[in-house]
Amino acid sequence: MERIRLVFLGPPGAGKGTQADKLQNDFGIVKVSTGDILREAVSKGTTLGEVAKIYMERGELVPDDIIIGLVREKVLQFEQFVLDGFPRNVNQAEGLDRLLETLNKGLTGVIYFDVSNEEVKKRLLARRVCPSCKRVYNLITEPPKNDEVCDVCGVKLVKRSDDNEETIENRLKVYYQQTLPLLEYYERKALLKKVDGNQPPDEVYKNLLKIIGL
Ligand code: AMP
């Protein structure tokens, strides 16, 4: 079977992380989420975390050289992966191309999760995370069984600190200005495939599997 190396593109709240988790669970394709790596560094209070926190709180991008270094470490280790939340601009995409070329691990596809602006804002405001196991819920579409408590850990769910209205606006602005041009970038390389991300997660997953041939 062909190795699977994907980039997941789409606005914050499009469901990239949720879908990448499913692929990881079902097929062992490693999810590499730059957002998750940075949040872990912030919670541990490492030097990386101290730097990243300043940008993340504003909804801005963490500098490219830092991010590319983080991704490099991961793609060196794994044969199959999904890059979730990376690249976020053309410079990162070019850095990724150079890196993968030297490793002879070219991308097999770029999946664009197409979700409306309104839907994304609604989802981000309703998103809750388990601080212990990091499982992600949505109070509207995927609520926990008991009021705002993790089904697995029984711990009270929290909001991500950047899921507030002001930061969401900025994250979306950054997305439209810096990340959206990647659609054209990958279209030119004939790698881009689109999934309707407005549907419930299980429907999206079915379509995703079809598209990537799993
Ligand atoms: P995410 O979890 O993908 O929504 O990312 C949360 C935040 O982490 C973003 O708003 C950025 O501040 C930072 N971040 C995540 N991925 C990247 C990236 N590829 N480049 C720069 N900053 C990133």
Tab-separated table of C-alpha atoms and ligand atoms in Angstrom:
chain	number	residue	atom	x	y	z
A	1	MET	CA	0.000	0.000	0.000
A	2	GLU	CA	1.141	3.526	-0.780
A	3	ARG	CA	2.491	5.508	2.176
A	4	ILE	CA	0.193	8.290	3.271
A	5	ARG	CA	1.618	11.763	3.881
A	6	LEU	CA	-0.968	14.496	4.027
A	7	VAL	CA	-1.397	18.157	4.811
A	8	PHE	CA	-4.736	19.201	6.319
A	9	LEU	CA	-5.699	22.709	5.306
A	10	GLY	CA	-8.655	24.767	6.455
A	11	PRO	CA	-9.653	27.498	8.879
A	12	PRO	CA	-9.405	27.051	12.645
A	13	GLY	CA	-12.424	25.014	13.740
A	14	ALA	CA	-12.746	23.201	10.411
A	15	GLY	CA	-12.322	19.807	12.091
A	16	LYS	CA	-8.760	19.101	10.941
A	17	GLY	CA	-7.612	17.871	14.342
A	18	THR	CA	-10.688	15.689	14.855
A	19	GLN	CA	-10.231	14.010	11.479
A	20	ALA	CA	-6.480	13.580	12.003
A	21	ASP	CA	-7.191	11.867	15.347
A	22	LYS	CA	-9.504	9.429	13.613
A	23	LEU	CA	-6.881	8.543	10.985
A	24	GLN	CA	-4.306	8.079	13.716
A	25	ASN	CA	-6.594	5.779	15.721
A	26	ASP	CA	-7.794	3.715	12.775
A	27	PHE	CA	-4.663	3.523	10.613
A	28	GLY	CA	-1.715	4.559	12.789
A	29	ILE	CA	-0.959	7.537	10.560
A	30	VAL	CA	0.761	9.924	12.943
A	31	LYS	CA	-0.930	13.253	13.600
A	32	VAL	CA	1.588	16.082	13.697
A	33	SER	CA	-0.247	19.119	15.049
A	34	THR	CA	1.913	22.199	15.448
A	35	GLY	CA	-0.812	23.751	17.624
A	36	ASP	CA	-0.746	20.737	19.986
A	37	ILE	CA	3.073	20.787	20.161
A	38	LEU	CA	3.040	24.495	21.003
A	39	ARG	CA	0.260	24.162	23.602
A	40	GLU	CA	2.205	21.401	25.329
A	41	ALA	CA	5.319	23.599	25.394
A	42	VAL	CA	3.261	26.455	26.858
A	43	SER	CA	1.780	24.233	29.563
A	44	LYS	CA	5.234	22.904	30.483
A	45	GLY	CA	6.673	26.413	30.560
A	46	THR	CA	9.618	25.585	28.275
A	47	THR	CA	11.587	28.282	26.444
A	48	LEU	CA	9.670	27.443	23.273
A	49	GLY	CA	6.426	27.753	25.220
A	50	GLU	CA	7.355	31.159	26.630
A	51	VAL	CA	7.990	32.495	23.130
A	52	ALA	CA	5.022	30.792	21.452
A	53	LYS	CA	2.555	31.963	24.091
A	54	ILE	CA	2.959	35.600	23.120
A	55	TYR	CA	1.939	34.921	19.518
A	56	MET	CA	-0.776	32.392	20.315
A	57	GLU	CA	-2.568	34.702	22.720
A	58	ARG	CA	-2.827	37.286	19.959
A	59	GLY	CA	-3.908	34.728	17.356
A	60	GLU	CA	-0.787	35.416	15.337
A	61	LEU	CA	1.613	32.983	13.714
A	62	VAL	CA	4.651	31.799	15.648
A	63	PRO	CA	7.813	32.571	13.597
A	64	ASP	CA	8.403	30.217	10.669
A	65	ASP	CA	11.922	29.062	11.580
A	66	ILE	CA	10.719	27.832	14.980
A	67	ILE	CA	7.777	25.990	13.447
A	68	ILE	CA	9.742	24.404	10.608
A	69	GLY	CA	12.272	23.106	13.153
A	70	LEU	CA	9.475	21.435	15.134
A	71	VAL	CA	7.980	19.788	12.076
A	72	ARG	CA	11.396	18.649	10.891
A	73	GLU	CA	11.900	16.639	14.079
A	74	LYS	CA	8.602	14.838	13.543
A	75	VAL	CA	8.790	14.071	9.828
A	76	LEU	CA	12.282	12.657	10.326
A	77	GLN	CA	10.776	10.051	12.642
A	78	PHE	CA	7.705	8.867	10.776
A	79	GLU	CA	7.002	7.382	7.350
A	80	GLN	CA	3.296	8.253	7.357
A	81	PHE	CA	1.857	11.434	8.819
A	82	VAL	CA	-0.839	14.056	8.687
A	83	LEU	CA	0.331	17.616	9.143
A	84	ASP	CA	-2.447	19.405	10.997
A	85	GLY	CA	-2.157	23.194	11.087
A	86	PHE	CA	1.088	23.291	9.118
A	87	PRO	CA	2.030	24.874	6.771
A	88	ARG	CA	0.235	28.150	7.514
A	89	ASN	CA	1.861	30.344	4.852
A	90	VAL	CA	3.784	30.032	1.590
A	91	ASN	CA	7.175	30.339	3.277
A	92	GLN	CA	6.376	27.356	5.524
A	93	ALA	CA	5.098	25.394	2.516
A	94	GLU	CA	8.346	26.034	0.649
A	95	GLY	CA	10.344	25.024	3.721
A	96	LEU	CA	8.313	21.816	3.940
A	97	ASP	CA	8.896	21.038	0.261
A	98	ARG	CA	12.652	21.413	0.684
A	99	LEU	CA	12.649	19.265	3.794
A	100	LEU	CA	10.556	16.461	2.297
A	101	GLU	CA	12.608	16.482	-0.863
A	102	THR	CA	15.823	15.881	1.040
A	103	LEU	CA	14.135	13.053	2.955
A	104	ASN	CA	12.547	11.597	-0.175
A	105	LYS	CA	9.162	11.650	1.569
A	106	GLY	CA	6.945	13.647	-0.786
A	107	LEU	CA	3.362	14.568	0.117
A	108	THR	CA	0.659	12.269	-1.228
A	109	GLY	CA	-2.131	14.818	-0.891
A	110	VAL	CA	-3.394	18.060	0.607
A	111	ILE	CA	-6.924	17.986	1.974
A	112	TYR	CA	-8.835	21.231	2.163
A	113	PHE	CA	-11.678	21.226	4.698
A	114	ASP	CA	-14.116	23.724	3.297
A	115	VAL	CA	-16.261	25.267	6.076
A	116	SER	CA	-18.188	28.542	6.098
A	117	ASN	CA	-16.985	31.446	8.178
A	118	GLU	CA	-20.173	31.486	10.268
A	119	GLU	CA	-19.957	27.773	11.037
A	120	VAL	CA	-16.323	28.079	12.094
A	121	LYS	CA	-17.023	30.898	14.554
A	122	LYS	CA	-19.943	28.980	16.060
A	123	ARG	CA	-17.794	25.862	16.467
A	124	LEU	CA	-14.844	27.645	18.048
A	125	LEU	CA	-17.025	29.327	20.658
A	126	ALA	CA	-18.628	25.959	21.529
A	127	ARG	CA	-15.334	24.019	21.591
A	128	ARG	CA	-14.266	22.522	24.922
A	129	VAL	CA	-11.190	20.437	25.703
A	130	CYS	CA	-10.382	17.938	28.425
A	131	PRO	CA	-7.337	19.364	30.234
A	132	SER	CA	-6.266	15.834	31.109
A	133	CYS	CA	-6.622	13.628	27.970
A	134	LYS	CA	-6.945	16.584	25.511
A	135	ARG	CA	-10.059	15.096	23.904
A	136	VAL	CA	-11.985	17.780	22.045
A	137	TYR	CA	-15.759	18.260	22.415
A	138	ASN	CA	-18.267	20.642	20.939
A	139	LEU	CA	-21.144	21.649	23.193
A	140	ILE	CA	-23.500	21.778	20.186
A	141	THR	CA	-22.410	19.027	17.808
A	142	GLU	CA	-20.444	16.616	20.016
A	143	PRO	CA	-21.355	17.308	23.640
A	144	PRO	CA	-20.034	15.201	26.520
A	145	LYS	CA	-22.527	12.793	28.151
A	146	ASN	CA	-22.537	14.781	31.392
A	147	ASP	CA	-22.595	18.528	31.706
A	148	GLU	CA	-19.180	19.869	30.581
A	149	VAL	CA	-17.296	16.894	32.012
A	150	CYS	CA	-14.957	14.601	30.016
A	151	ASP	CA	-16.583	11.210	29.219
A	152	VAL	CA	-13.257	9.431	29.741
A	153	CYS	CA	-11.564	11.292	32.624
A	154	GLY	CA	-14.532	12.821	34.438
A	155	VAL	CA	-12.593	16.089	34.566
A	156	LYS	CA	-14.253	19.467	33.991
A	157	LEU	CA	-13.801	20.593	30.390
A	158	VAL	CA	-12.105	23.907	29.634
A	159	LYS	CA	-12.049	26.410	26.771
A	160	ARG	CA	-8.825	26.925	24.858
A	161	SER	CA	-7.544	30.345	25.863
A	162	ASP	CA	-7.483	31.453	22.199
A	163	ASP	CA	-11.134	30.442	21.631
A	164	ASN	CA	-12.463	33.873	22.604
A	165	GLU	CA	-14.187	36.261	20.193
A	166	GLU	CA	-11.345	38.728	19.810
A	167	THR	CA	-8.629	36.135	19.187
A	168	ILE	CA	-10.912	34.129	16.882
A	169	GLU	CA	-11.387	37.225	14.680
A	170	ASN	CA	-7.629	37.644	14.417
A	171	ARG	CA	-6.972	33.952	13.763
A	172	LEU	CA	-9.492	34.045	10.921
A	173	LYS	CA	-7.945	37.217	9.510
A	174	VAL	CA	-4.498	35.606	9.594
A	175	TYR	CA	-5.959	32.497	7.972
A	176	TYR	CA	-7.509	34.389	5.059
A	177	GLN	CA	-4.444	36.547	4.499
A	178	GLN	CA	-1.646	34.037	4.973
A	179	THR	CA	-2.968	30.487	4.740
A	180	LEU	CA	-5.601	30.673	2.015
A	181	PRO	CA	-2.990	31.349	-0.722
A	182	LEU	CA	-1.809	27.783	-0.078
A	183	LEU	CA	-4.880	26.478	-1.905
A	184	GLU	CA	-3.451	27.819	-5.138
A	185	TYR	CA	0.056	26.723	-4.183
A	186	TYR	CA	-1.021	23.090	-3.829
A	187	GLU	CA	-3.484	23.208	-6.698
A	188	ARG	CA	-0.564	24.049	-8.984
A	189	LYS	CA	1.209	20.952	-7.683
A	190	ALA	CA	-1.933	18.889	-8.400
A	191	LEU	CA	-2.097	17.786	-4.749
A	192	LEU	CA	-5.245	19.579	-3.582
A	193	LYS	CA	-8.439	17.678	-2.731
A	194	LYS	CA	-11.508	19.287	-1.207
A	195	VAL	CA	-13.835	17.894	1.477
A	196	ASP	CA	-17.098	19.521	2.576
A	197	GLY	CA	-16.326	20.194	6.231
A	198	ASN	CA	-19.766	21.574	7.123
A	199	GLN	CA	-21.144	18.071	7.696
A	200	PRO	CA	-21.065	16.052	10.959
A	201	PRO	CA	-17.631	14.536	11.774
A	202	ASP	CA	-18.554	10.946	10.805
A	203	GLU	CA	-19.831	12.059	7.385
A	204	VAL	CA	-16.697	14.117	6.801
A	205	TYR	CA	-14.587	11.108	7.767
A	206	LYS	CA	-16.380	8.825	5.291
A	207	ASN	CA	-15.729	11.285	2.481
A	208	LEU	CA	-12.142	11.757	3.584
A	209	LEU	CA	-11.427	8.021	3.477
A	210	LYS	CA	-12.901	7.808	-0.018
A	211	ILE	CA	-10.764	10.694	-1.214
A	212	ILE	CA	-7.518	9.285	0.129
A	213	GLY	CA	-8.366	5.756	-0.990
A	214	LEU	CA	-8.590	4.051	2.418
B	1	AMP	P1	-4.112	25.637	16.058
B	1	AMP	O1	-4.189	24.668	17.193
B	1	AMP	O2	-3.659	24.999	14.776
B	1	AMP	O3	-5.389	26.413	15.886
B	1	AMP	O4	-2.964	26.680	16.436
B	1	AMP	C1	-3.063	27.510	17.575
B	1	AMP	C2	-2.040	28.623	17.478
B	1	AMP	O5	-0.714	28.071	17.447
B	1	AMP	C3	-2.126	29.485	16.219
B	1	AMP	O6	-3.075	30.531	16.351
B	1	AMP	C4	-0.694	30.012	16.119
B	1	AMP	O7	-0.453	31.049	17.044
B	1	AMP	C5	0.119	28.803	16.563
B	1	AMP	N1	0.455	27.931	15.410
B	1	AMP	C6	0.005	26.661	15.188
B	1	AMP	N2	0.502	26.171	14.039
B	1	AMP	C7	1.291	27.152	13.517
B	1	AMP	C8	2.074	27.262	12.341
B	1	AMP	N3	2.143	26.280	11.430
B	1	AMP	N4	2.747	28.435	12.145
B	1	AMP	C9	2.705	29.424	13.035
B	1	AMP	N5	1.971	29.398	14.148
B	1	AMP	C10	1.261	28.264	14.405
